[in-house]
Short mmCIF file of C-alpha atoms and ligand atoms in Angstrom, two decimals:
data_model
loop_
_atom_site.label_atom_id
_atom_site.label_comp_id
_atom_site.label_asym_id
_atom_site.label_seq_id
_atom_site.Cartn_x
_atom_site.Cartn_y
_atom_site.Cartn_z
CA UNK A 14 0.21 -0.40 0.18
CA UNK A 15 1.29 3.42 -0.31
CA UNK A 16 0.33 7.54 -0.57
CA UNK A 17 -0.46 8.59 -4.11
CA UNK A 18 0.59 12.56 -4.94
CA UNK A 19 0.00 14.74 -7.54
CA UNK A 20 1.60 17.84 -7.93
CA UNK A 21 0.60 20.55 -10.27
CA UNK A 22 -0.73 17.75 -12.93
CA UNK A 23 -2.08 19.49 -16.07
CA UNK A 24 -3.23 17.54 -19.87
CA UNK A 25 -3.43 18.99 -23.03
CA UNK A 26 -5.29 17.56 -25.99
CA UNK A 27 -3.97 19.65 -29.05
CA UNK A 28 -5.89 22.91 -27.81
CA UNK A 29 -7.44 20.98 -25.87
CA UNK A 30 -7.05 21.00 -21.62
CA UNK A 31 -8.60 18.20 -19.96
CA UNK A 32 -7.22 18.54 -16.24
CA UNK A 33 -5.53 22.12 -14.77
CA UNK A 34 -3.29 22.34 -12.50
CA UNK A 35 -4.29 19.15 -10.19
CA UNK A 36 -2.63 18.66 -6.76
CA UNK A 37 -3.51 16.60 -3.70
CA UNK A 38 -2.16 13.96 -1.70
CA UNK A 39 -3.81 10.67 -0.69
CA UNK A 40 -2.53 9.16 3.08
CA UNK A 41 -1.98 5.31 2.54
CA UNK A 42 -5.28 3.06 3.14
CA UNK A 43 -7.46 6.12 2.39
CA UNK A 44 -10.18 5.83 -0.21
CA UNK A 45 -10.62 8.95 -2.10
CA UNK A 46 -13.49 9.82 -4.56
CA UNK A 47 -13.00 11.58 -7.71
CA UNK A 48 -16.93 13.19 -8.36
CA UNK A 49 -17.76 15.62 -11.27
CA UNK A 50 -20.09 16.02 -14.15
CA UNK A 51 -19.10 13.92 -17.25
CA UNK A 52 -15.85 15.66 -19.22
CA UNK A 53 -14.70 16.99 -15.85
CA UNK A 54 -10.99 15.02 -16.49
CA UNK A 55 -12.10 12.50 -13.92
CA UNK A 56 -10.80 9.71 -15.97
CA UNK A 57 -7.90 11.70 -17.45
CA UNK A 58 -6.47 12.14 -14.06
CA UNK A 59 -6.94 8.68 -13.24
CA UNK A 60 -5.46 7.43 -16.47
CA UNK A 61 -3.01 9.48 -15.81
CA UNK A 62 -1.66 7.68 -12.47
CA UNK A 63 -2.26 4.47 -14.16
CA UNK A 64 0.32 5.47 -16.18
CA UNK A 65 -2.04 5.19 -19.76
CA UNK A 66 -1.82 8.45 -19.96
CA UNK A 67 0.76 10.89 -19.60
CA UNK A 68 0.92 14.26 -18.41
CA UNK A 69 1.98 17.40 -20.09
CA UNK A 70 3.47 19.16 -17.36
CA UNK A 71 3.33 18.08 -13.42
CA UNK A 72 5.03 14.55 -10.81
CA UNK A 73 2.97 11.99 -9.88
CA UNK A 74 4.38 9.80 -6.75
CA UNK A 75 3.52 6.94 -5.48
CA UNK A 76 4.59 6.48 -2.19
CA UNK A 77 7.90 8.54 -2.28
CA UNK A 78 8.42 7.32 -5.97
CA UNK A 79 8.49 10.01 -8.75
CA UNK A 80 6.72 7.60 -11.43
CA UNK A 81 6.27 9.94 -14.52
CA UNK A 82 8.89 7.72 -16.24
CA UNK A 83 7.91 4.05 -14.89
CA UNK A 84 5.48 2.20 -17.09
CA UNK A 85 1.87 1.37 -16.28
CA UNK A 86 2.98 -2.25 -16.12
CA UNK A 87 5.48 -1.27 -13.49
CA UNK A 88 3.60 1.08 -11.43
CA UNK A 89 1.87 -1.78 -8.99
CA UNK A 90 -1.81 -0.12 -9.61
CA UNK A 91 -4.87 -1.91 -10.78
CA UNK A 92 -7.51 -0.56 -12.42
CA UNK A 93 -11.15 -1.43 -12.93
CA UNK A 94 -13.10 0.26 -15.68
CA UNK A 95 -16.64 0.53 -16.25
CA UNK A 96 -17.21 -1.56 -18.98
CA UNK A 97 -15.63 -4.89 -17.05
CA UNK A 98 -13.20 -5.62 -19.89
CA UNK A 99 -12.74 -9.39 -19.07
CA UNK A 100 -10.82 -11.93 -20.87
CA UNK A 101 -14.02 -14.20 -22.79
CA UNK A 102 -12.34 -16.98 -23.39
CA UNK A 103 -11.31 -17.61 -20.12
CA UNK A 104 -13.15 -18.74 -17.22
CA UNK A 105 -13.92 -16.44 -13.65
CA UNK A 106 -10.50 -18.15 -12.13
CA UNK A 107 -8.55 -17.43 -15.04
CA UNK A 108 -9.78 -13.98 -15.33
CA UNK A 109 -8.65 -13.25 -11.33
CA UNK A 110 -5.41 -15.14 -11.64
CA UNK A 111 -4.68 -13.35 -14.76
CA UNK A 112 -2.48 -10.68 -13.29
CA UNK A 113 -1.01 -13.26 -11.02
CA UNK A 114 0.25 -15.75 -13.89
CA UNK A 115 1.43 -12.68 -15.90
CA UNK A 116 3.80 -12.00 -12.38
CA UNK A 117 4.80 -15.39 -12.18
CA UNK A 118 3.69 -16.22 -8.94
CA UNK A 119 3.49 -19.62 -7.36
CA UNK A 120 0.34 -21.81 -8.59
CA UNK A 121 -0.13 -22.78 -5.08
CA UNK A 122 -0.30 -19.49 -3.74
CA UNK A 123 -2.41 -18.07 -6.76
CA UNK A 124 -5.17 -21.18 -6.15
CA UNK A 125 -5.34 -19.86 -2.69
CA UNK A 126 -5.76 -16.39 -3.51
CA UNK A 127 -8.31 -17.08 -6.18
CA UNK A 128 -10.67 -18.76 -3.56
CA UNK A 129 -10.08 -15.95 -0.76
CA UNK A 130 -10.93 -13.63 -3.81
CA UNK A 131 -14.16 -15.16 -4.95
CA UNK A 132 -15.38 -15.26 -1.47
CA UNK A 133 -14.95 -12.00 -0.77
CA UNK A 134 -17.00 -11.25 -3.22
CA UNK A 135 -19.71 -14.00 -3.38
CA UNK A 136 -18.76 -15.82 -6.26
CA UNK A 137 -17.40 -18.92 -5.57
CA UNK A 138 -19.90 -20.80 -7.81
CA UNK A 139 -19.28 -19.07 -10.29
CA UNK A 140 -15.38 -19.82 -11.27
CA UNK A 141 -15.18 -22.02 -13.82
CA UNK A 142 -17.86 -20.03 -16.04
CA UNK A 143 -16.59 -17.91 -18.97
CA UNK A 144 -17.69 -14.40 -18.39
CA UNK A 145 -20.63 -14.84 -21.42
CA UNK A 146 -22.73 -17.14 -18.70
CA UNK A 147 -22.49 -13.81 -16.41
CA UNK A 148 -24.38 -10.77 -15.45
CA UNK A 149 -23.42 -7.38 -16.05
CA UNK A 150 -23.16 -7.48 -11.68
CA UNK A 151 -21.58 -10.77 -11.69
CA UNK A 152 -19.09 -9.62 -14.27
CA UNK A 153 -18.17 -6.35 -12.70
CA UNK A 154 -17.62 -8.69 -9.75
CA UNK A 155 -15.05 -10.93 -11.54
CA UNK A 156 -13.52 -7.54 -12.86
CA UNK A 157 -13.26 -6.13 -9.28
CA UNK A 158 -11.40 -9.74 -8.29
CA UNK A 159 -8.98 -9.87 -10.64
CA UNK A 160 -7.67 -6.23 -9.64
CA UNK A 161 -7.97 -7.27 -5.85
CA UNK A 162 -6.15 -10.63 -6.33
CA UNK A 163 -3.23 -8.87 -7.52
CA UNK A 164 -2.89 -7.17 -4.10
CA UNK A 165 -1.94 -4.20 -5.87
CA UNK A 166 -0.72 -0.57 -4.13
CA UNK A 167 -3.35 0.88 -5.46
CA UNK A 168 -6.32 0.57 -6.40
CA UNK A 169 -8.23 3.02 -9.55
CA UNK A 170 -12.02 2.55 -9.96
CA UNK A 171 -13.36 4.59 -13.13
CA UNK A 172 -17.12 4.11 -12.55
CA UNK A 173 -17.11 0.95 -11.89
CA UNK A 174 -20.85 0.81 -10.87
CA UNK A 175 -22.43 2.76 -13.84
CA UNK A 176 -23.48 -0.46 -15.95
CA UNK A 177 -25.85 -1.92 -13.06
CA UNK A 178 -28.71 -1.53 -12.34
CA UNK A 179 -30.01 0.40 -9.33
CA UNK A 180 -30.34 -2.02 -6.64
CA UNK A 181 -27.27 -4.10 -7.26
CA UNK A 182 -25.11 -0.62 -7.57
CA UNK A 183 -26.33 -0.47 -4.07
CA UNK A 184 -25.64 -3.51 -3.34
CA UNK A 185 -22.03 -3.60 -4.80
CA UNK A 186 -21.13 -0.18 -3.40
CA UNK A 187 -21.88 -1.07 -0.01
CA UNK A 188 -19.55 -4.34 -0.59
CA UNK A 189 -17.06 -2.14 -2.33
CA UNK A 190 -16.75 0.01 1.51
CA UNK A 191 -16.76 -3.41 3.22
CA UNK A 192 -13.60 -4.42 1.13
CA UNK A 193 -11.96 -1.40 1.50
CA UNK A 194 -12.64 -2.08 5.07
CA UNK A 195 -11.33 -4.89 5.32
CA UNK A 196 -7.98 -4.50 2.87
CA UNK A 197 -7.17 -1.11 3.71
CA UNK A 198 -5.76 -0.35 -0.06
CA UNK A 199 -5.05 2.89 -1.42
CA UNK A 200 -8.35 3.45 -3.26
CA UNK A 201 -8.87 6.50 -6.21
CA UNK A 202 -12.78 5.86 -7.30
CA UNK A 203 -13.93 7.74 -10.02
CA UNK A 204 -17.77 9.16 -10.53
CA UNK A 205 -20.10 11.65 -11.52
CA UNK A 206 -22.61 10.38 -9.02
CA UNK A 207 -23.11 12.23 -6.15
CA UNK A 208 -24.45 9.75 -3.73
CA UNK A 209 -21.21 7.43 -4.41
CA UNK A 210 -19.04 10.02 -3.71
CA UNK A 211 -20.51 10.55 -0.36
CA UNK A 212 -21.44 7.32 0.74
CA UNK A 213 -17.95 5.88 -0.40
CA UNK A 214 -15.40 8.57 0.29
CA UNK A 215 -13.02 9.25 3.31
CA UNK A 216 -12.41 12.72 1.01
CA UNK A 217 -14.43 13.79 -2.35
CA UNK A 218 -12.50 16.00 -4.67
CA UNK A 219 -14.80 17.51 -6.47
CA UNK A 220 -14.06 18.43 -10.23
CA UNK A 221 -15.31 20.87 -12.53
CA UNK A 222 -13.90 21.24 -16.08
CA UNK A 223 -10.51 20.00 -15.22
CA UNK A 224 -10.11 22.06 -11.69
CA UNK A 225 -10.09 20.83 -8.49
CA UNK A 226 -13.51 23.09 -7.11
CA UNK A 227 -12.84 21.53 -3.05
CA UNK A 228 -11.68 19.04 -1.69
CA UNK A 229 -12.97 17.65 1.82
CA UNK A 230 -14.60 15.20 3.96
CA UNK A 231 -17.94 14.26 2.46
CA UNK A 232 -20.03 15.96 5.07
CA UNK A 233 -18.11 18.78 5.43
CA UNK A 234 -18.13 19.63 2.15
CA UNK A 235 -22.06 18.90 2.06
CA UNK A 236 -22.11 21.67 5.09
CA UNK A 237 -19.61 23.99 3.96
CA UNK A 238 -19.73 23.97 0.01
CA UNK A 239 -17.21 26.61 -1.12
CA UNK A 240 -19.21 27.46 -3.89
CA UNK A 241 -22.31 27.29 -6.24
CA UNK A 242 -20.83 24.15 -8.09
CA UNK A 243 -20.22 22.29 -5.07
CA UNK A 244 -23.22 23.62 -3.46
CA UNK A 245 -25.21 22.38 -6.44
CA UNK A 246 -23.70 19.38 -7.48
CA UNK A 247 -23.41 17.31 -3.74
CA UNK A 248 -27.50 16.63 -2.82
CA UNK A 249 -30.87 15.17 -4.36
CA UNK A 250 -33.02 17.37 -4.77
CA UNK A 251 -29.88 19.41 -5.43
CA UNK A 252 -29.77 22.72 -3.21
CA UNK A 253 -31.66 25.79 -4.57
CA UNK A 254 -30.29 28.80 -6.15
CA UNK A 255 -32.50 31.93 -5.91
CA UNK A 256 -31.09 34.93 -7.67
CA UNK A 257 -31.61 38.01 -5.62
CA UNK A 258 -31.17 41.46 -5.16
CA UNK A 259 -29.05 42.42 -1.77
CA UNK A 260 -31.15 45.42 -0.26
CA UNK A 261 -31.05 47.09 3.25
CA UNK A 262 -34.93 45.45 3.46
CA UNK A 263 -33.18 42.28 2.51
CA UNK A 264 -32.51 39.61 -0.28
CA UNK A 265 -35.23 40.80 -2.69
CA UNK A 266 -36.05 37.29 -4.60
CA UNK A 267 -38.74 37.95 -7.72
CA UNK A 268 -40.62 40.91 -5.12
CA UNK A 269 -40.32 38.49 -2.15
CA UNK A 270 -38.13 39.78 0.47
CA UNK A 271 -36.31 37.47 2.61
CA UNK A 272 -35.23 39.01 5.31
CA UNK A 273 -31.37 38.91 6.13
CA UNK A 274 -30.29 37.90 9.50
CA UNK A 275 -27.47 40.46 12.13
CA UNK A 276 -24.81 37.98 10.60
CA UNK A 277 -25.51 38.10 7.12
CA UNK A 278 -26.16 41.92 7.60
CA UNK A 279 -22.44 42.21 9.52
CA UNK A 280 -20.72 40.08 6.33
CA UNK A 281 -22.74 41.58 3.31
CA UNK A 282 -22.27 45.50 4.40
CA UNK A 283 -20.40 46.43 1.19
CA UNK A 284 -22.83 44.42 -1.03
CA UNK A 285 -25.76 46.54 -0.85
CA UNK A 286 -27.26 46.47 -4.08
CA UNK A 287 -25.61 43.79 -5.74
CA UNK A 288 -27.03 40.42 -7.09
CA UNK A 289 -26.25 37.83 -5.53
CA UNK A 290 -27.22 34.02 -5.53
CA UNK A 291 -29.19 32.14 -2.42
CA UNK A 292 -28.74 29.16 -1.56
CA UNK A 293 -31.04 26.76 0.42
CA UNK A 294 -31.46 23.11 0.58
CA UNK A 295 -34.90 21.15 0.35
CA UNK A 296 -34.40 19.71 3.69
CA UNK A 297 -34.35 23.05 5.01
CA UNK A 298 -37.35 24.44 3.78
CA UNK A 299 -41.15 23.66 5.02
CA UNK A 300 -44.81 24.57 4.23
CA UNK A 301 -46.02 26.54 6.80
CA UNK A 302 -48.61 25.27 9.01
CA UNK A 303 -46.67 21.82 8.50
CA UNK A 304 -44.78 19.97 10.46
CA UNK A 305 -41.45 19.72 9.28
CA UNK A 306 -39.58 16.70 8.52
CA UNK A 307 -36.43 17.81 9.57
CA UNK A 308 -35.71 18.80 13.00
CA UNK A 309 -35.19 22.51 13.48
CA UNK A 310 -35.24 24.01 16.97
CA UNK A 311 -38.41 26.75 17.44
CA UNK A 312 -36.34 29.71 18.36
CA UNK A 313 -34.52 29.20 14.67
CA UNK A 314 -35.40 32.59 12.84
CA UNK A 315 -37.23 31.88 9.61
CA UNK A 316 -37.97 33.84 6.22
CA UNK A 317 -41.73 33.10 4.09
CA UNK A 318 -41.82 32.31 0.47
CA UNK A 319 -45.00 31.72 -1.53
CA UNK A 320 -44.70 29.30 -4.35
CA UNK A 321 -46.70 27.38 -7.16
CA UNK A 322 -46.45 23.99 -7.32
CA UNK A 323 -45.45 22.16 -10.56
CA UNK A 324 -44.94 18.76 -9.78
CA UNK A 325 -45.61 16.37 -6.75
CA UNK A 326 -43.83 13.19 -6.38
CA UNK A 327 -44.74 11.05 -3.24
CA UNK A 328 -42.18 8.53 -2.20
CA UNK A 329 -43.83 6.67 0.32
CA UNK A 330 -41.82 8.22 3.05
CA UNK A 331 -41.78 11.57 2.14
CA UNK A 332 -43.31 13.54 -0.61
CA UNK A 333 -40.70 15.46 -2.72
CA UNK A 334 -42.44 19.17 -4.16
CA UNK A 335 -41.19 20.94 -7.40
CA UNK A 336 -42.50 24.48 -7.08
CA UNK A 337 -41.31 27.79 -8.62
CA UNK A 338 -41.52 31.37 -7.58
CA UNK A 339 -44.79 32.53 -9.61
CA UNK A 340 -44.63 34.41 -13.13
CA UNK A 341 -40.71 33.46 -12.71
CA UNK A 342 -38.98 30.20 -14.41
CA UNK A 343 -37.03 29.77 -10.76
CA UNK A 344 -37.40 26.36 -9.42
CA UNK A 345 -37.83 25.72 -5.65
CA UNK A 346 -37.60 21.93 -4.70
CA UNK A 347 -38.69 20.87 -0.96
CA UNK A 348 -38.86 17.52 0.75
CA UNK A 349 -42.01 17.07 3.14
CA UNK A 350 -44.29 14.70 5.01
CA UNK A 351 -46.23 11.61 3.25
CA UNK A 352 -49.10 12.60 3.99
CA UNK A 353 -48.81 16.21 2.30
CA UNK A 354 -49.66 15.99 -1.49
CA UNK A 355 -50.68 19.09 -2.94
CA UNK A 356 -52.35 19.95 -6.48
CA UNK A 357 -50.11 21.14 -9.43
CA UNK A 358 -51.28 25.08 -9.42
CA UNK A 359 -51.58 25.37 -5.45
CA UNK A 360 -49.80 28.33 -4.14
CA UNK A 361 -48.01 26.91 -0.71
CA UNK A 362 -46.50 29.54 1.99
CA UNK A 363 -42.72 28.51 2.83
CA UNK A 364 -41.18 28.48 5.64
CA UNK A 365 -36.91 29.17 5.52
CA UNK A 366 -34.58 28.21 7.92
CA UNK A 367 -32.15 31.46 7.67
CA UNK A 368 -29.51 29.69 9.65
CA UNK A 369 -29.14 27.19 7.08
CA UNK A 370 -29.22 29.97 4.04
CA UNK A 371 -25.99 30.15 1.95
CA UNK A 372 -25.25 33.27 -0.02
CA UNK A 373 -23.19 32.98 -3.27
CA UNK A 374 -20.91 35.91 -5.68
CA UNK A 375 -23.32 35.84 -8.48
CA UNK A 376 -20.37 35.76 -11.18
CA UNK A 377 -17.87 33.66 -9.66
CA UNK A 378 -20.17 31.51 -7.55
CA UNK A 379 -17.89 31.62 -4.56
CA UNK A 380 -19.61 31.17 -1.19
CA UNK A 381 -19.88 34.70 0.66
CA UNK A 382 -21.70 33.73 3.82
CA UNK A 383 -21.68 31.75 6.01
CA UNK A 384 -17.67 32.90 5.90
CA UNK A 385 -15.53 30.00 6.75
CA UNK A 386 -14.80 29.10 10.16
N1 ADP B 650 -7.70 11.31 -26.06
C1 ADP B 650 -8.40 12.53 -26.24
N2 ADP B 650 -8.15 13.30 -26.87
C2 ADP B 650 -8.46 14.31 -26.88
N3 ADP B 650 -10.08 14.77 -25.60
C3 ADP B 650 -10.18 14.25 -24.91
C4 ADP B 650 -9.34 12.99 -24.58
N4 ADP B 650 -9.18 11.88 -23.62
C5 ADP B 650 -10.36 13.31 -23.06
N5 ADP B 650 -10.52 14.18 -23.54
C6 ADP B 650 -11.12 15.54 -23.79
O1 ADP B 650 -10.76 15.82 -22.01
C7 ADP B 650 -11.67 16.37 -21.15
C8 ADP B 650 -12.23 15.36 -19.97
O2 ADP B 650 -12.22 13.99 -20.63
P1 ADP B 650 -12.38 12.78 -19.28
O3 ADP B 650 -11.31 12.59 -18.31
O4 ADP B 650 -12.87 11.29 -19.89
O5 ADP B 650 -13.74 13.12 -18.07
P2 ADP B 650 -14.67 12.60 -17.23
O6 ADP B 650 -13.93 10.84 -17.17
O7 ADP B 650 -14.70 13.60 -16.16
O8 ADP B 650 -15.77 12.11 -18.10
C9 ADP B 650 -12.95 15.90 -22.07
O9 ADP B 650 -13.57 17.11 -23.07
C10 ADP B 650 -12.88 15.06 -23.34
O10 ADP B 650 -13.31 15.37 -24.45
MG1 MG B 651 -14.56 9.01 -17.93
#
């Protein structure tokens, strides 16, 4: 096992800059997730660490060793891709053993290793089958098994669950987490799925357009997103963004006023008259007169907002409501109790928990409030 360190990595394809100045250090044994929308450079970063891609500039270290000129097969990393890429003519056991045979590992050890790995992934009963006799989920387990069997210093996983159906994806995700807990191998996991990022990661690296937006523990990024992109990317339904003008009276949102708390006023004194974006998560909005589903104190400061219901989505344990500010295209998503089922077109009076309000710079998207602590 080993740490992984990237220093100012950049990758250009002709005139397209795929990744720009990426630096981070993953301590030995941690599970990090690179997350961001499609095209933000996740696979390029992973492939560069694997040695399948060459950085235009910058340094990559595994452990304390500079890897820039070390060929892929000598980097002691194992990579798993979205499309399982198993050898079709080999059995499951042969697929798992492949990397070990290549390294001329003692056949006795190989045999033991196949069994241990197969057990840990619950695929012992499939060892004699060929890939085409397996379901997608089973094939992906074999691909994981092939990577695990090698006992590499570092695991690199590129959207390994994206081809699985929802239930299997959730199950395999949990298994992966347990597997990492047991093996403790440094893992870098790439996904566009914020749920996978939140649930799996020790640390998340949020990327957009080839740049790091924020690095941190999942819950700390969720609670304190550095900017609007991170705020709206993590969380489902996503954080609501309300365009507003900051005035002496508070935030003017299409004519409705959301008062500013004393602490917001203090922080935004220089911004009067300016356009800003307000952020509020669906779980921090409630319908006036309805009991809240999230815990809040009675003494909290709240603001009121009138919206028009657009779509009602009952989920059994709760209801998601997509609404909009009247006469505007501005969407407001909220979560409420299962029994609350308004009709499209209804007007609702909402309460917003002001202690949970975010303010972002309209142009840069950077968080203005709450200030860094
Ligand atoms: N071999 C390549 N040639 C040219 N452009 C590429 C190549 N590989 C990736 N890119 C570009 O680099 C950017 C990042 O791609 P990628 O790392 O695959 O993103 P992600 O995995 O986050 O979806 C994209 O704009 C993509 O089109
Ligand atoms: Mg990719």
